Tab-separated table of C-alpha atoms in Angstrom:
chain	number	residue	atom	x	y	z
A	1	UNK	CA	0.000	0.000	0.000
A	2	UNK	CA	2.707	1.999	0.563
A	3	UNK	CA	3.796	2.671	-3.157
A	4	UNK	CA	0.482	2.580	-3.966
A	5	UNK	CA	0.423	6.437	-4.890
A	6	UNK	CA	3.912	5.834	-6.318
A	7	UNK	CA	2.103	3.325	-8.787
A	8	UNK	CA	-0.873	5.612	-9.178
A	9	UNK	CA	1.623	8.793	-10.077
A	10	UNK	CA	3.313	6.612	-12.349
A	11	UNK	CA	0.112	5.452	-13.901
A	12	UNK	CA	-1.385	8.382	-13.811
A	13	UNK	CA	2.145	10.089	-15.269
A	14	UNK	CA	2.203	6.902	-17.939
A	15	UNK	CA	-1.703	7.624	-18.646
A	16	UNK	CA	-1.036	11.297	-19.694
A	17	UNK	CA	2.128	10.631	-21.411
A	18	UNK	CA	0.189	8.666	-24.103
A	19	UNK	CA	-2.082	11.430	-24.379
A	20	UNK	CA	-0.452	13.368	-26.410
A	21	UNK	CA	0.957	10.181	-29.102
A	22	UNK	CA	-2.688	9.440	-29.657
A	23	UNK	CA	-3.024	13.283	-30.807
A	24	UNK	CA	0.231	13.045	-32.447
A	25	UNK	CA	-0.695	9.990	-34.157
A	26	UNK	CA	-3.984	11.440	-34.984
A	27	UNK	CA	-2.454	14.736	-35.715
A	28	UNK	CA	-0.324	13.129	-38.637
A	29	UNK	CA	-3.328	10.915	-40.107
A	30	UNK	CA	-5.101	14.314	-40.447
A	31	UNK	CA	-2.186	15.218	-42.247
A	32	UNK	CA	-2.031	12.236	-44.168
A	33	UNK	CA	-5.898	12.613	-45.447
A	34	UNK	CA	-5.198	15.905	-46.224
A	35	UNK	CA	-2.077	15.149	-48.063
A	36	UNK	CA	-4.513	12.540	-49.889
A	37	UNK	CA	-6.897	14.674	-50.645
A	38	UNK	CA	-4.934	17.081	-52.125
A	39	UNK	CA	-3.495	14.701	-54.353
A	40	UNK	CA	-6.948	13.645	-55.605
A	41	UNK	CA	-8.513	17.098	-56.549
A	42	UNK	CA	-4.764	17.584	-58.026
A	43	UNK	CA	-5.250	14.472	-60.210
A	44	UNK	CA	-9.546	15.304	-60.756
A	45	UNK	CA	-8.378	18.526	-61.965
A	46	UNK	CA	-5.582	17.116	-64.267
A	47	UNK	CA	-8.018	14.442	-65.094
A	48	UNK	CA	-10.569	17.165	-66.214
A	49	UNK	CA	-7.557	18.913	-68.476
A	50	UNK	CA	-6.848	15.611	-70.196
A	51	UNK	CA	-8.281	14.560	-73.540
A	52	UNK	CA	-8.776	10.871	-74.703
A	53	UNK	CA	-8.917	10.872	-78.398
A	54	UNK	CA	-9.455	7.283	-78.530
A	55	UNK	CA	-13.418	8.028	-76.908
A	56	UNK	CA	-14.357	10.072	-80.005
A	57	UNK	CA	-11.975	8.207	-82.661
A	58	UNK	CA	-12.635	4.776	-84.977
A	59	UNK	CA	-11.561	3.255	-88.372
A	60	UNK	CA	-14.339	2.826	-90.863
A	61	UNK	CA	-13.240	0.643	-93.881
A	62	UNK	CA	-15.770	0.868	-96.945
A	63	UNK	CA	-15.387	-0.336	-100.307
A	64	UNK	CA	-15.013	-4.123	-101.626
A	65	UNK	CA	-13.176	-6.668	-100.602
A	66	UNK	CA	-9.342	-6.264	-102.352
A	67	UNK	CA	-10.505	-2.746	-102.688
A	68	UNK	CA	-11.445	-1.538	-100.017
A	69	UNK	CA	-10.578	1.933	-98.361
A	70	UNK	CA	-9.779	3.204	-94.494
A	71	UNK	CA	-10.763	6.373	-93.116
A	72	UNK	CA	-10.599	7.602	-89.600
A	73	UNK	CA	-13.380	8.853	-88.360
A	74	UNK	CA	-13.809	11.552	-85.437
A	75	UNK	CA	-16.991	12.325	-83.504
A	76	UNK	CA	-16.805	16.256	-83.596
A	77	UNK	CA	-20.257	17.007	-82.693
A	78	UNK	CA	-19.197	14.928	-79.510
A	79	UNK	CA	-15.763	16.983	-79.127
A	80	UNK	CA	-17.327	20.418	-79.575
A	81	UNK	CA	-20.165	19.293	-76.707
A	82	UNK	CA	-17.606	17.997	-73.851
A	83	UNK	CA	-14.975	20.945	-74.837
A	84	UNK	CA	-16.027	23.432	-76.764
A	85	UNK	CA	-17.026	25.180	-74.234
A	86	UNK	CA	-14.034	24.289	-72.213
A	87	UNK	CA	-11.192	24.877	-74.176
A	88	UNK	CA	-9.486	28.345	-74.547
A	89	UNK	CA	-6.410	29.813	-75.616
A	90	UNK	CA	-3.959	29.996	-72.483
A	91	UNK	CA	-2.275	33.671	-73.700
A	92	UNK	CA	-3.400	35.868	-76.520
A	93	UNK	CA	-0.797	36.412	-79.072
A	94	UNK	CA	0.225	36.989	-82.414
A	95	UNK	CA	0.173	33.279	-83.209
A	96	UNK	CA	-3.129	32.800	-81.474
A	97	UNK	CA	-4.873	35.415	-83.435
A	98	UNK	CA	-3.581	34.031	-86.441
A	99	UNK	CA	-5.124	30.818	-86.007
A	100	UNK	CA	-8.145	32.111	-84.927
A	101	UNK	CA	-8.347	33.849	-88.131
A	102	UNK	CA	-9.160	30.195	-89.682
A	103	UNK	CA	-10.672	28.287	-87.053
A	104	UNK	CA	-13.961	29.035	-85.438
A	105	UNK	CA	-13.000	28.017	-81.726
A	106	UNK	CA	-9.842	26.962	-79.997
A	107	UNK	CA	-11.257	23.142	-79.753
A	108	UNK	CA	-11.523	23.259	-83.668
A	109	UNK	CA	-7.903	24.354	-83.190
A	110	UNK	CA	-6.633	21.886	-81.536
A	111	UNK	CA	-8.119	19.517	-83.239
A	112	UNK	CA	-7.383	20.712	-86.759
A	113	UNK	CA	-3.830	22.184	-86.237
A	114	UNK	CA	-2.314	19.661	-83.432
A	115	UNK	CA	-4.070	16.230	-84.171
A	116	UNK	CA	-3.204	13.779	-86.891
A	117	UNK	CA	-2.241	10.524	-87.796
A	118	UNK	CA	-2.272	7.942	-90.216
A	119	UNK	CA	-2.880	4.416	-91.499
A	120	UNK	CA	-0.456	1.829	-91.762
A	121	UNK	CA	-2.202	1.004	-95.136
A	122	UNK	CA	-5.415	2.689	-96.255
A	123	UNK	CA	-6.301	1.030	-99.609
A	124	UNK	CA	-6.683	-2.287	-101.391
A	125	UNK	CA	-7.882	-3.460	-97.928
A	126	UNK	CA	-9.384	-7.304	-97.748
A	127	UNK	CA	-11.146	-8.896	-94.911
A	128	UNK	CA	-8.787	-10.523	-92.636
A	129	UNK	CA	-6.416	-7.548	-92.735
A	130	UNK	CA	-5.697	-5.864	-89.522
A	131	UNK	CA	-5.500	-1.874	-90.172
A	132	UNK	CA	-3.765	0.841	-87.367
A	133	UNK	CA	-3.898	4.193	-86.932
A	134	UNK	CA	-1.451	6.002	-85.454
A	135	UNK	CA	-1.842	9.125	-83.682
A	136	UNK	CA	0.523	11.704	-84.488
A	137	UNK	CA	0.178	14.746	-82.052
A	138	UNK	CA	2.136	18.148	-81.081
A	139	UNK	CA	1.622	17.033	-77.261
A	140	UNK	CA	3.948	19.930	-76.450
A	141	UNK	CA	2.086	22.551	-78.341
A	142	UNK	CA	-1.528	21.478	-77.023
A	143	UNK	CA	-0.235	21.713	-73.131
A	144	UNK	CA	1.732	25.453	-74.112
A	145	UNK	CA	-0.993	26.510	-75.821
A	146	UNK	CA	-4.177	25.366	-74.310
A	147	UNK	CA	-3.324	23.795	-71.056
A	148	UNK	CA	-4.354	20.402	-71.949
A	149	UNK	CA	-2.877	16.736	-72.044
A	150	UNK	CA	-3.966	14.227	-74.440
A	151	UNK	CA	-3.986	10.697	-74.386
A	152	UNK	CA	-3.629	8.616	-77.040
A	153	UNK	CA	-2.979	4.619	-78.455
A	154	UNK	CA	-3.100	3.486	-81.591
A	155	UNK	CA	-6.318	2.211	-83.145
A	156	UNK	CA	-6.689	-1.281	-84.134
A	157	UNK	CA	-9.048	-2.878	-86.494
A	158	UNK	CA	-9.566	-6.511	-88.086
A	159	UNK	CA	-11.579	-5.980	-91.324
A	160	UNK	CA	-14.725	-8.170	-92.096
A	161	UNK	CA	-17.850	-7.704	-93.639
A	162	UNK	CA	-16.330	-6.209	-97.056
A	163	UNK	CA	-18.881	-7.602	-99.721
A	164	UNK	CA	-17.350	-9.230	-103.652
A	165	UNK	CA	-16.749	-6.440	-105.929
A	166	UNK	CA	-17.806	-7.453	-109.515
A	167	UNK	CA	-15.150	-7.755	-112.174
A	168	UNK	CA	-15.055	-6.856	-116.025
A	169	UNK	CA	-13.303	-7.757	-118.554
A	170	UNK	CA	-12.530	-4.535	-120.363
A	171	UNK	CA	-10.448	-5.813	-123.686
A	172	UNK	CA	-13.729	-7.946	-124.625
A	173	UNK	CA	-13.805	-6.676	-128.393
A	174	UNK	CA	-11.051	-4.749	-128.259
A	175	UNK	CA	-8.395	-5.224	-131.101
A	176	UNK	CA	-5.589	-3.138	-132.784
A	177	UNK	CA	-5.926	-1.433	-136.316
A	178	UNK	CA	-2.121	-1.035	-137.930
A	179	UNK	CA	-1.863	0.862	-140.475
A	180	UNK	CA	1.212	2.227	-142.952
A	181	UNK	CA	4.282	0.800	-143.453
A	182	UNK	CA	6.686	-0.960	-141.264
A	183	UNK	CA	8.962	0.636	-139.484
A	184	UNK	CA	6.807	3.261	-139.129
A	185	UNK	CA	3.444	1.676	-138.852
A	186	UNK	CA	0.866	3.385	-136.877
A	187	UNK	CA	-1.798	1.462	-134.402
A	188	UNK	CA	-5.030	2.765	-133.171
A	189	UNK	CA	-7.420	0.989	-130.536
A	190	UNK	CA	-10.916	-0.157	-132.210
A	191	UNK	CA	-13.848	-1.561	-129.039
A	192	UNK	CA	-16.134	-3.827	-130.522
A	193	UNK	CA	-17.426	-4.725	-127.705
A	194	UNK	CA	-21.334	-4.488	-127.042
A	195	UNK	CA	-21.449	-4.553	-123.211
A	196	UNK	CA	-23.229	-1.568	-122.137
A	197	UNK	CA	-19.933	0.249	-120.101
A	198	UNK	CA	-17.665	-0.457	-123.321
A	199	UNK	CA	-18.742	3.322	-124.828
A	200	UNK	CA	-17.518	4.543	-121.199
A	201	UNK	CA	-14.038	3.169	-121.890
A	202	UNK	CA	-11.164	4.905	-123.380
A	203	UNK	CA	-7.443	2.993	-123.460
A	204	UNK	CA	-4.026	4.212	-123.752
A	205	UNK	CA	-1.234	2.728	-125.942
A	206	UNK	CA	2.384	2.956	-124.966
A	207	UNK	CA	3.713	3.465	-128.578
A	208	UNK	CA	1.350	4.215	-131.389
A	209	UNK	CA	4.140	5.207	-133.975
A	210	UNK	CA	7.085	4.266	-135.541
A	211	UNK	CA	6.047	0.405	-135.888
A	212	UNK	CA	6.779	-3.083	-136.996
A	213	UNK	CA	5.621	-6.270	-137.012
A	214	UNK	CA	6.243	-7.994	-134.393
A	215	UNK	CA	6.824	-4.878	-131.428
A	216	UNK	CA	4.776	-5.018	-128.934
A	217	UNK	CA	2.229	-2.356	-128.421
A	218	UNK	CA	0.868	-2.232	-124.059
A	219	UNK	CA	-2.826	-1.648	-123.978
A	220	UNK	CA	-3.631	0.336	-121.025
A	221	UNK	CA	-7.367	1.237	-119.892
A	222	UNK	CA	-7.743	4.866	-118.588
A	223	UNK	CA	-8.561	5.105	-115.030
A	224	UNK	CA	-9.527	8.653	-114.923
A	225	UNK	CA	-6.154	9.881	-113.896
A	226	UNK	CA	-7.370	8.415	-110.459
A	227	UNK	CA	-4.919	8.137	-107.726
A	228	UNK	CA	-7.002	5.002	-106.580
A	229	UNK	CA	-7.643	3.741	-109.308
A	230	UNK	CA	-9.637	0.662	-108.443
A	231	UNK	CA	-12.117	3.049	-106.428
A	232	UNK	CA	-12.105	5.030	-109.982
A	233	UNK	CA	-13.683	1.817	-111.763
A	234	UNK	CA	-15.987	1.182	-108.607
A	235	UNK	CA	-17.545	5.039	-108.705
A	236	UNK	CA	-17.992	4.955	-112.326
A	237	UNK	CA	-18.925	1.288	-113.657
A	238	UNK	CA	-20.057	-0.237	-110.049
A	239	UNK	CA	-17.047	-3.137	-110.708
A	240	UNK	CA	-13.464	-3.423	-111.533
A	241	UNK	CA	-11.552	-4.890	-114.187
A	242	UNK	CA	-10.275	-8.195	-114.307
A	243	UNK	CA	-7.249	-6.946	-116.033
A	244	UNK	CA	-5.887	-3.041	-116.543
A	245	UNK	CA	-3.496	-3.847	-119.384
A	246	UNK	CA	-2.989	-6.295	-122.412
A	247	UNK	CA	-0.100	-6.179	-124.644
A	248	UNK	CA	-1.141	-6.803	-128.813
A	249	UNK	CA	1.771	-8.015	-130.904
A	250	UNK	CA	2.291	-6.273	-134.446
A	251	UNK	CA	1.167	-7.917	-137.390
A	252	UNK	CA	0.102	-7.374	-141.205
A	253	UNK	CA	2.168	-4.299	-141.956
A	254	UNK	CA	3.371	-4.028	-144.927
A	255	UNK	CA	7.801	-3.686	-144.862
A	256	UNK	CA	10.010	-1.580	-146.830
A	257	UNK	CA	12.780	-3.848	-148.532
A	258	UNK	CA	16.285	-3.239	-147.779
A	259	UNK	CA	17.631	-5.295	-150.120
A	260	UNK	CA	17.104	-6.683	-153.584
A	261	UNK	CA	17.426	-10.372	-152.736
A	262	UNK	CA	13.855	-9.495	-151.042
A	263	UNK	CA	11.904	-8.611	-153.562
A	264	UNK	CA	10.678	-11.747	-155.659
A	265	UNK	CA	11.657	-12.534	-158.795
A	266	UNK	CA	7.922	-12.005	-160.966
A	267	UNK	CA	7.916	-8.462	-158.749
A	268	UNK	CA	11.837	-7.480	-160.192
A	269	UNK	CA	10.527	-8.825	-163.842
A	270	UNK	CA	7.478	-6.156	-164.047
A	271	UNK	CA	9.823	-4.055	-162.927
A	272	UNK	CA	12.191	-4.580	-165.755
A	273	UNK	CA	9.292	-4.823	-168.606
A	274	UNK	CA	8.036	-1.157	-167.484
A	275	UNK	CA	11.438	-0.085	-167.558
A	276	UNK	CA	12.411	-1.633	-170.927
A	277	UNK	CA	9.091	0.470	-172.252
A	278	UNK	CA	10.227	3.799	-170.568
A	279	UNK	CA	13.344	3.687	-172.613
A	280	UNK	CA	11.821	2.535	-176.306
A	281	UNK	CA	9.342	4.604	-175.328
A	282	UNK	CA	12.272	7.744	-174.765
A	283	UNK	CA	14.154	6.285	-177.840
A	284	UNK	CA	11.320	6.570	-179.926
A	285	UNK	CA	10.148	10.344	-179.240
A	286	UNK	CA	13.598	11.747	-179.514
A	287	UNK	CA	16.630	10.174	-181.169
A	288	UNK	CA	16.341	11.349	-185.121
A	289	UNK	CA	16.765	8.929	-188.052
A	290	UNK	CA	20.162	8.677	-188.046
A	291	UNK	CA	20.469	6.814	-184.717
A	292	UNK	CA	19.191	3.621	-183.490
A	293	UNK	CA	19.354	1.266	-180.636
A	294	UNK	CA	20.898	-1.743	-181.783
A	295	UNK	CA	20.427	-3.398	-178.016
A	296	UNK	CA	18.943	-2.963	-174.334
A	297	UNK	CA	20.514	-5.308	-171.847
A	298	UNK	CA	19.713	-5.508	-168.258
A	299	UNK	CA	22.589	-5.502	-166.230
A	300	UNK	CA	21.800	-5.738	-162.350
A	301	UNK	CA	20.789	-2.856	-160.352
A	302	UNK	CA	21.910	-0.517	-157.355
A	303	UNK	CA	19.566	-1.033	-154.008
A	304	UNK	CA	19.414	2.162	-151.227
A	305	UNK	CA	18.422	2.043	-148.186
A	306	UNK	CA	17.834	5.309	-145.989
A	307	UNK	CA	19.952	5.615	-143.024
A	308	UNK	CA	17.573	7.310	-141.202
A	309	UNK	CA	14.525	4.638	-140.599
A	310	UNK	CA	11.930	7.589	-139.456
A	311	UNK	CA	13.341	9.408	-143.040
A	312	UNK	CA	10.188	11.594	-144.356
A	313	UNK	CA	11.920	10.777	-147.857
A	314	UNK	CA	12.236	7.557	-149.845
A	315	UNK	CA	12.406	4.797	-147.333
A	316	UNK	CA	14.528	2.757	-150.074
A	317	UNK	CA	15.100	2.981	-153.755
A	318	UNK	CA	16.068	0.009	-156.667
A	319	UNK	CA	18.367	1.122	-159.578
A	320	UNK	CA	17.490	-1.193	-162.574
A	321	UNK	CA	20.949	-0.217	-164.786
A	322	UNK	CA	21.102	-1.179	-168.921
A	323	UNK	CA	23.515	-1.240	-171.169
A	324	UNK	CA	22.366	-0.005	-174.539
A	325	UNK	CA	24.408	-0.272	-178.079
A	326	UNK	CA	23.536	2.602	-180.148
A	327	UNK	CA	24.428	3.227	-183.933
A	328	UNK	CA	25.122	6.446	-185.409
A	329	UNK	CA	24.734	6.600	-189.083
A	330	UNK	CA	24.520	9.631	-191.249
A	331	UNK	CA	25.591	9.680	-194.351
A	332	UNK	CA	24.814	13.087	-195.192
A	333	UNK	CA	27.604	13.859	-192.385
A	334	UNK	CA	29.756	11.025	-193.320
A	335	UNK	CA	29.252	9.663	-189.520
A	336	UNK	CA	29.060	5.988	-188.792
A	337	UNK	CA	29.784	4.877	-185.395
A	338	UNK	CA	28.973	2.353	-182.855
A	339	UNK	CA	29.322	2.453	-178.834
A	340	UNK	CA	27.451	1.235	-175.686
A	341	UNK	CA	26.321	3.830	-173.126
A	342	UNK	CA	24.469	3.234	-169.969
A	343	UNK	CA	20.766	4.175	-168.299
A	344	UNK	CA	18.932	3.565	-165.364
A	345	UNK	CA	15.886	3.282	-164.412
A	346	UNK	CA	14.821	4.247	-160.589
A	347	UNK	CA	11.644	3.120	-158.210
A	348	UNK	CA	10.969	3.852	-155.053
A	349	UNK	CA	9.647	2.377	-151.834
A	350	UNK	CA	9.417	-1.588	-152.947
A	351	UNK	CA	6.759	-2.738	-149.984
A	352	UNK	CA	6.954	-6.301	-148.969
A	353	UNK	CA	3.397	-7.602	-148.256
A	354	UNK	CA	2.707	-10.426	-145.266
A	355	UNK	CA	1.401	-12.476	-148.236
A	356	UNK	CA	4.556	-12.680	-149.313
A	357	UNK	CA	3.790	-10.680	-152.408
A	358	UNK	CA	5.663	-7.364	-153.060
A	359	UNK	CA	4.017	-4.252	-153.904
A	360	UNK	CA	5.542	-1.002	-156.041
A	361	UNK	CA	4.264	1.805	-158.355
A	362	UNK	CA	5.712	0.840	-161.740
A	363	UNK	CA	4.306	4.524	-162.354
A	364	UNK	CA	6.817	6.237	-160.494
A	365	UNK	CA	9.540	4.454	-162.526
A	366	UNK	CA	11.762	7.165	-163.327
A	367	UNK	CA	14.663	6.898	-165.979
A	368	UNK	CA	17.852	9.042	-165.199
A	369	UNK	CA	17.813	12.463	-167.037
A	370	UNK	CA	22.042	12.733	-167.183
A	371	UNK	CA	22.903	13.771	-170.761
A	372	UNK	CA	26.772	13.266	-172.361
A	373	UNK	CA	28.161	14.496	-175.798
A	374	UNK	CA	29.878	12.877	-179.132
A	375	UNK	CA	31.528	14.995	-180.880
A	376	UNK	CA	31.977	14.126	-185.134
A	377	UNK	CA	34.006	16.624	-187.694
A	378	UNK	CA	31.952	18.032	-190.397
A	379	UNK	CA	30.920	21.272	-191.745
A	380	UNK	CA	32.539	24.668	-190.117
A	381	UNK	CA	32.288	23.649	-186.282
A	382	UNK	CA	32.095	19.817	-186.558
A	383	UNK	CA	28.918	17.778	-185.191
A	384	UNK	CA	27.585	17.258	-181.513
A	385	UNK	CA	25.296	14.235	-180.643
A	386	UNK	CA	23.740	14.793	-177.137
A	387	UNK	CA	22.694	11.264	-175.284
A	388	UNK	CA	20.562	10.873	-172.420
A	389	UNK	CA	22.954	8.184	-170.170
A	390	UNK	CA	26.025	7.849	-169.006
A	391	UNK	CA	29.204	7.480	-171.034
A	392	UNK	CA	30.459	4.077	-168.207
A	393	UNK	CA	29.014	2.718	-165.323
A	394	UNK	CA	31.723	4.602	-163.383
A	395	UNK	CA	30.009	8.093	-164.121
A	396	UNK	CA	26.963	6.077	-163.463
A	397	UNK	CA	27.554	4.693	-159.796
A	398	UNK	CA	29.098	8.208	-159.140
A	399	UNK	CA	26.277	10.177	-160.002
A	400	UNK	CA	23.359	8.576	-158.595
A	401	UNK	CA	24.741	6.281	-155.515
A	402	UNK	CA	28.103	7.990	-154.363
A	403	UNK	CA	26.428	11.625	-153.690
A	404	UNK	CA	23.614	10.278	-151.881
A	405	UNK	CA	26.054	7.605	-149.241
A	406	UNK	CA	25.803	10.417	-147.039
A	407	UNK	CA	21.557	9.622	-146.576
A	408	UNK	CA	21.738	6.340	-148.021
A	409	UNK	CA	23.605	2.656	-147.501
A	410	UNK	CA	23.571	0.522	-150.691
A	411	UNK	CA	24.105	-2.703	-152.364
A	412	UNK	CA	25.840	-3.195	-155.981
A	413	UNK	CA	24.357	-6.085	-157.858
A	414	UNK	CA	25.740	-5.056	-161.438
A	415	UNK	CA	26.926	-8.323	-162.825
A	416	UNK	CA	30.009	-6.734	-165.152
């Protein structure tokens, strides 16, 4: 009993030291709570100045299967109605001012200047394929400017539900008309096709000049200029074509013949008869009675061929060259003489046909217009016989091959 107040000072001493750890210890969970709350309107506030594009933000694929296309779509109406109201320029300035110049309100601003992205592939979709959209945003720029965070991940979609496009042929009827002469033949693109889009159709050739059999001439069909252009065919004939190109091979042009061993043998003869009758005929109108052609021989001929293939000129030209023996005999002069001489004959443009035939205008055979002289005493000045040839096939090759080797290559197939 007797350290009975002992105890009870020491209790009552122990009893009111704890006093003040239960208010210290409530003291710091007051602290604690309002630590905690702080940190919760902190983060409701930044919560309330962050924007989740994803919540307004989807991919919309329309179109055809193979052919379809991916678009991002964005709920403005929604935008405008949780922050249009909301959102503000943070500073007026000379940037600011601009931009309001072309956007209505500062959440069209941010949304138009500051938010973008794209698609990982946005075209020729199928079903099966998975499409993403990636944001691309000026983060930075949204907090300087308008005080607010966004919050973004990429959007993900696996595409189904894309119905069968239907497919055309659009060659059905279509064939090449050539025209001219190889190598420069001309094509043109002729639709005989019936189906009720072939009028819509136009095509495109790679080369339509400058042909011969056997190039190749690419077919395109004209997609509008389109930058898609399967969505192009879709808009305007409901269905796509099976096939955007064909390639036509070059046939039935006539050729020009570069060489004499081409052009067959009843072709050369005609050749040969017209020009026989070109010189009689010549002979006939103008050498006088004292002269007379006592023989024509064939000989062989020259061939030319133009160096330049796209030549606006004579693509080629055959030389048919005679030998003639001519007589002089006057006796009034006292003149009696024999010699040969030498003519040609020239035609142009001999055109090999894919029958095999050869075609040429005996028409345009021309016979050479060079004149030489033969002089015979007599009388006070003597006598002059002018002759329309050449005095030797030297003077002959000279004047109408060797001055034109500069525009043409040739062949000699004179047999003497």
């Amino acid at each position: 009993m007797g350290d009975t107040n002992e105890q009870k000072q020491n209790g009552t001493a122990n009893a009111k030291s704890k006093l003040p750890i239960i208010l210290a210890g409530a003291g710091a969970a007051v602290v604690a709570l309002l630590l905690l709350v702080i940190v919760l309107v902190v983060v409701m506030v930044n919560a309330g100045k962050t924007i989740n594009l994803n919540k307004y933000a989807s991919i919309n694929v329309t179109g055809y299967n193979t052919v379809g296309t991916a678009q991002i779509d964005f709920d403005y109406e929604q935008f405008k109605e949780d922050y249009g109201n909301k959102i503000k320029f943070k500073s007026k300035d000379e940037n600011t001012s601009f931009m309001s110049m072309f956007y209505s309100s500062p959440a069209d601003c941010l949304i138009g200047e500051y938010v973008d992205g794209s698609f990982d592939k946005n075209s020729q979709i199928s079903n099966g394929d998975e499409i993403v959209y990636k944001w691309d945003c000026d983060d930075e720029e949204i907090k300087k400017l308008f005080g607010y965070k966004v919050k973004y991940k990429d959007l993900k979609l696996t595409v189904k539900g894309l119905e069968e496009v239907a497919t055309f042929d659009p060659f059905e009827g279509v064939e090449l008309i050539y025209t001219g002469i190889a190598p420069n033949g001309s094509a043109e693109v002729k639709n005989n096709s019936t189906a009720p889009y072939a009028s819509r159709l136009s095509f495109q050739m790679d080369v339509r000049d400058g042909l011969s059999n056997g190039d190749v001439v690419t077919v395109t069909v004209y997609d509008g200029g389109s930058q898609n252009p399967m969505q192009y065919f879709i808009n305007a004939f409901d269905a796509i074509p099976s096939t955007t190109e064909k390639q036509f091979t070059v046939d039935g042009l006539g050729s020009y013949a570069d060489s004499a061993a081409q052009i067959p043998a009843d072709t050369l003869e005609k050749m040969k008869s017209q020009a026989n009758d070109l010189i009689n005929a010549y002979v006939a109108n103008n050498w006088n009675s004292g002269s007379r052609m006592d023989s024509c021989n064939y000989i062989g001929n020259y061939f030319l061929t133009a160096k330049n293939a796209q030549s606006y000129g004579d693509y080629s030209n055959i030389i048919l060259v005679y030998e003639i023996q001519i007589t002089i005999d006057n006796q009034d002069r006292n003149i009696l003489d024999s010699f040969t001489f030498y003519t040609a004959v020239t035609y142009t443009d001999p055109i090999l046909l894919p029958d095999g035939t050869c075609s040429i205008d005996l028409s345009r055979g021309s016979l050479a217009s060079n004149t030489f002289s033969k002089q015979y005493p007599g009388g006070w000045f003597g006598y002059t016989y002018t002759i329309k040839g050449y005095e030797d096939l030297d003077t002959l090759q000279n004047k109408l091959v060797t001055t034109q080797i500069d525009r043409y290559s040739y062949e000699n197939n004179i047999s003497q």
